[in-house]
Amino acid sequence: MSYKGIEIAASVMCMDWLCIGEQLSTLKQLKIDYLHFDIMDGVFVPTLSIGPLVVNQIRENTTILCDYHIMVEEPRRIFEQYTAEEGSYFSIHYEACRNLHRDLVMLRKLNFRPGLVLNPATTLENIEYVIEEVDKITIMMVNPGYVGQKLVPQTLDKVRKLREWRDRVKYQLKIAVDGNVSFDNIPKMIAAGADTLVVGTSGLFIKGYSLKESYQQLQAAIDEGLTMKENCAN
């Protein structure tokens, strides 16, 4: 259930793995929309992360929908290692695919909701020919692969341009932001046009705060962003 129309995807990579069962239960109570799984191959990005065995074990212990972010060279190689469930997203990088259109069509056939992720340096013009094949576009606000990076300021303009493009052509797609989605940055991201937030160490899993305390601050940041967006529209 989204909060005032803003969907929230909690980054599994940023959870406390010694308390993951407890945190999954709390996220369910908070009505978080998605569990965000960062799948990294050590090639497309320098870091390695979890694979399907760990993902499936987590999925068996929660009913929260999955939001897969695939940071893998030629991601089509691993599509069938993951099981689609109704409403789950499977997002691949523009920069990682030799045949992007083919891969997005394949994801739809596998019953995933196809998503597309753009690195900070990738322009929107590069994806015009596949825009009708996706249900969500994720704008990376930092270069992928590491937590704790500073926001690349120009990415806010990209979110704004994508929102204007979507509104103009009337495509039904979500606009997500990923990377340094913090309490300070969330209002600006929402005002620019984001309607899905991937939250991690700066927006939900914050040292010294319970998940419920962090979620209250997250809601306040969303409220501020929606007010800013409304004011910009008037």
CSV table of C-alpha atoms in Angstrom, one decimal, residues 9-187:
chain,number,residue,atom,x,y,z
A,9,ALA,CA,10.9,-0.2,-1.9
A,10,ALA,CA,13.1,-1.3,1.0
A,11,SER,CA,16.6,-2.2,0.1
A,12,VAL,CA,17.4,-5.8,1.3
A,13,MET,CA,21.1,-5.1,0.9
A,14,CYS,CA,20.8,-2.5,3.7
A,15,MET,CA,18.9,-4.6,6.2
A,16,ASP,CA,20.5,-6.0,9.4
A,17,TRP,CA,21.1,-9.6,8.3
A,18,LEU,CA,21.4,-10.8,11.8
A,19,CYS,CA,17.9,-9.6,12.5
A,20,ILE,CA,16.3,-10.1,9.0
A,21,GLY,CA,13.3,-12.1,10.2
A,22,GLU,CA,12.3,-9.4,12.7
A,23,GLN,CA,12.9,-6.7,10.1
A,24,LEU,CA,10.8,-8.4,7.5
A,25,SER,CA,7.9,-8.6,10.0
A,26,THR,CA,8.2,-4.9,10.8
A,27,LEU,CA,8.3,-4.0,7.1
A,28,LYS,CA,5.1,-5.9,6.6
A,29,GLN,CA,3.5,-4.1,9.5
A,30,LEU,CA,4.5,-0.8,8.0
A,31,LYS,CA,2.9,-1.8,4.7
A,32,ILE,CA,6.1,-1.3,2.7
A,33,ASP,CA,5.3,-1.9,-1.0
A,34,TYR,CA,8.4,-3.8,-2.2
A,35,LEU,CA,11.5,-5.6,-1.1
A,36,HIS,CA,14.2,-4.2,-3.3
A,37,PHE,CA,16.8,-6.9,-4.3
A,38,ASP,CA,20.1,-5.6,-5.7
A,39,ILE,CA,21.6,-8.4,-7.8
A,40,MET,CA,25.2,-7.6,-8.7
A,41,ASP,CA,27.7,-9.7,-10.7
A,42,GLY,CA,31.1,-8.1,-9.9
A,43,VAL,CA,31.4,-7.2,-13.6
A,44,PHE,CA,28.8,-4.6,-14.5
A,45,VAL,CA,29.5,-3.2,-11.0
A,46,PRO,CA,32.5,-4.1,-8.9
A,47,THR,CA,30.5,-5.5,-6.0
A,48,LEU,CA,29.0,-9.0,-5.7
A,49,SER,CA,25.7,-9.6,-3.9
A,50,ILE,CA,23.1,-12.2,-3.2
A,51,GLY,CA,21.9,-14.8,-5.7
A,52,PRO,CA,18.6,-16.7,-6.2
A,53,LEU,CA,19.1,-19.2,-3.3
A,54,VAL,CA,19.2,-16.4,-0.7
A,55,VAL,CA,16.5,-14.4,-2.5
A,56,ASN,CA,14.1,-17.4,-2.6
A,57,GLN,CA,14.7,-18.1,1.1
A,58,ILE,CA,13.7,-14.5,1.9
A,59,ARG,CA,10.7,-14.7,-0.4
A,60,GLU,CA,9.5,-17.8,1.5
A,61,ASN,CA,9.3,-15.8,4.7
A,62,THR,CA,7.4,-12.7,3.5
A,63,THR,CA,4.4,-11.7,1.3
A,64,ILE,CA,5.9,-8.4,0.4
A,65,LEU,CA,6.3,-8.1,-3.4
A,66,CYS,CA,9.7,-8.2,-5.0
A,67,ASP,CA,11.5,-5.4,-6.9
A,68,TYR,CA,14.6,-6.8,-8.6
A,69,HIS,CA,17.4,-4.5,-9.6
A,70,ILE,CA,19.7,-6.4,-11.9
A,71,MET,CA,23.2,-5.0,-12.1
A,72,VAL,CA,24.5,-7.8,-14.4
A,73,GLU,CA,26.2,-7.9,-17.8
A,74,GLU,CA,23.8,-9.4,-20.3
A,75,PRO,CA,21.1,-10.0,-17.7
A,76,ARG,CA,19.1,-12.2,-19.9
A,77,ARG,CA,21.4,-15.0,-18.8
A,78,ILE,CA,19.8,-15.1,-15.3
A,79,PHE,CA,16.2,-14.3,-16.0
A,80,GLU,CA,14.9,-17.8,-15.4
A,81,GLN,CA,16.8,-18.1,-12.1
A,82,TYR,CA,14.1,-15.9,-10.5
A,83,THR,CA,10.4,-16.7,-10.2
A,84,ALA,CA,7.8,-14.1,-11.2
A,85,GLU,CA,5.0,-13.3,-8.8
A,86,GLU,CA,2.1,-11.1,-9.7
A,87,GLY,CA,3.0,-7.5,-9.4
A,88,SER,CA,6.8,-8.0,-9.0
A,89,TYR,CA,9.2,-5.8,-11.0
A,90,PHE,CA,12.4,-7.0,-12.7
A,91,SER,CA,14.5,-4.0,-13.8
A,92,ILE,CA,17.6,-4.2,-16.0
A,93,HIS,CA,20.1,-1.6,-17.0
A,94,TYR,CA,20.1,0.0,-20.4
A,95,GLU,CA,23.9,0.0,-20.3
A,96,ALA,CA,24.2,-3.8,-19.7
A,97,CYS,CA,22.1,-5.1,-22.6
A,98,ARG,CA,23.1,-5.8,-26.2
A,99,ASN,CA,19.5,-6.2,-27.3
A,100,LEU,CA,17.4,-4.3,-24.8
A,101,HIS,CA,14.1,-4.6,-26.6
A,102,ARG,CA,14.4,-8.4,-26.8
A,103,ASP,CA,15.2,-8.6,-23.1
A,104,LEU,CA,12.3,-6.4,-22.1
A,105,VAL,CA,9.9,-8.5,-24.2
A,106,MET,CA,11.3,-11.6,-22.7
A,107,LEU,CA,10.6,-10.3,-19.1
A,108,ARG,CA,7.0,-9.7,-20.0
A,109,LYS,CA,6.6,-13.2,-21.3
A,110,LEU,CA,8.1,-14.5,-18.0
A,111,ASN,CA,5.3,-12.6,-16.2
A,112,PHE,CA,7.5,-10.0,-14.7
A,113,ARG,CA,6.7,-6.3,-14.8
A,114,PRO,CA,9.6,-5.0,-16.9
A,115,GLY,CA,11.6,-2.2,-15.6
A,116,LEU,CA,14.5,-0.2,-17.0
A,117,VAL,CA,17.4,1.4,-15.0
A,118,LEU,CA,19.5,4.4,-16.2
A,119,ASN,CA,22.9,5.3,-14.8
A,120,PRO,CA,23.5,9.0,-14.2
A,121,ALA,CA,25.3,9.6,-17.5
A,122,THR,CA,22.7,7.8,-19.7
A,123,THR,CA,20.3,10.2,-21.3
A,124,LEU,CA,16.5,9.7,-21.8
A,125,GLU,CA,16.9,10.0,-25.6
A,126,ASN,CA,18.6,6.6,-25.5
A,127,ILE,CA,15.5,4.8,-24.3
A,128,GLU,CA,12.8,6.4,-26.5
A,129,TYR,CA,12.5,3.3,-28.7
A,130,VAL,CA,11.7,1.0,-25.8
A,131,ILE,CA,9.6,3.2,-23.6
A,132,GLU,CA,6.3,1.4,-24.4
A,133,GLU,CA,7.8,-1.9,-23.2
A,134,VAL,CA,8.4,-0.9,-19.6
A,135,ASP,CA,6.2,-0.4,-16.5
A,136,LYS,CA,8.8,1.4,-14.5
A,137,ILE,CA,12.0,3.5,-15.1
A,138,THR,CA,14.5,3.9,-12.3
A,139,ILE,CA,16.8,6.9,-12.4
A,140,MET,CA,20.1,6.1,-10.6
A,141,MET,CA,20.9,9.2,-8.5
A,142,VAL,CA,24.4,7.9,-7.9
A,143,ASN,CA,26.7,5.5,-9.9
A,144,PRO,CA,25.6,2.0,-9.0
A,145,GLY,CA,27.5,-0.5,-6.9
A,146,TYR,CA,28.1,1.1,-3.6
A,147,VAL,CA,26.1,2.5,-0.7
A,148,GLY,CA,26.8,5.9,0.9
A,149,GLN,CA,27.5,7.9,-2.2
A,150,LYS,CA,26.5,11.6,-2.7
A,151,LEU,CA,23.6,12.4,-5.0
A,152,VAL,CA,24.6,13.5,-8.6
A,153,PRO,CA,22.7,16.8,-8.8
A,154,GLN,CA,22.0,16.6,-12.5
A,155,THR,CA,19.8,13.5,-12.0
A,156,LEU,CA,17.1,15.6,-10.5
A,157,ASP,CA,16.7,17.3,-13.9
A,158,LYS,CA,16.5,13.9,-15.5
A,159,VAL,CA,13.6,12.9,-13.2
A,160,ARG,CA,11.9,16.1,-14.0
A,161,LYS,CA,12.3,15.6,-17.8
A,162,LEU,CA,11.1,12.0,-17.5
A,163,ARG,CA,8.0,13.1,-15.7
A,164,GLU,CA,7.2,15.8,-18.3
A,165,TRP,CA,7.8,13.3,-21.0
A,166,ARG,CA,5.5,10.7,-19.4
A,167,ASP,CA,2.8,13.3,-18.8
A,168,ARG,CA,3.0,14.6,-22.4
A,169,VAL,CA,2.7,11.2,-24.1
A,170,LYS,CA,0.5,9.7,-21.4
A,171,TYR,CA,2.4,6.6,-20.7
A,172,GLN,CA,1.4,4.6,-17.7
A,173,LEU,CA,4.8,4.0,-16.0
A,174,LYS,CA,6.3,4.5,-12.6
A,175,ILE,CA,9.3,6.8,-12.0
A,176,ALA,CA,11.6,5.4,-9.4
A,177,VAL,CA,14.7,6.9,-7.8
A,178,ASP,CA,17.6,4.9,-6.3
A,179,GLY,CA,20.7,6.1,-4.5
A,180,ASN,CA,21.0,8.5,-1.6
A,181,VAL,CA,17.3,8.6,-1.2
A,182,SER,CA,17.6,10.4,2.1
A,183,PHE,CA,15.3,12.5,4.3
A,184,ASP,CA,17.0,15.7,2.9
A,185,ASN,CA,16.8,14.5,-0.8
A,186,ILE,CA,13.3,12.9,-0.8
A,187,PRO,CA,11.4,16.2,-1.0
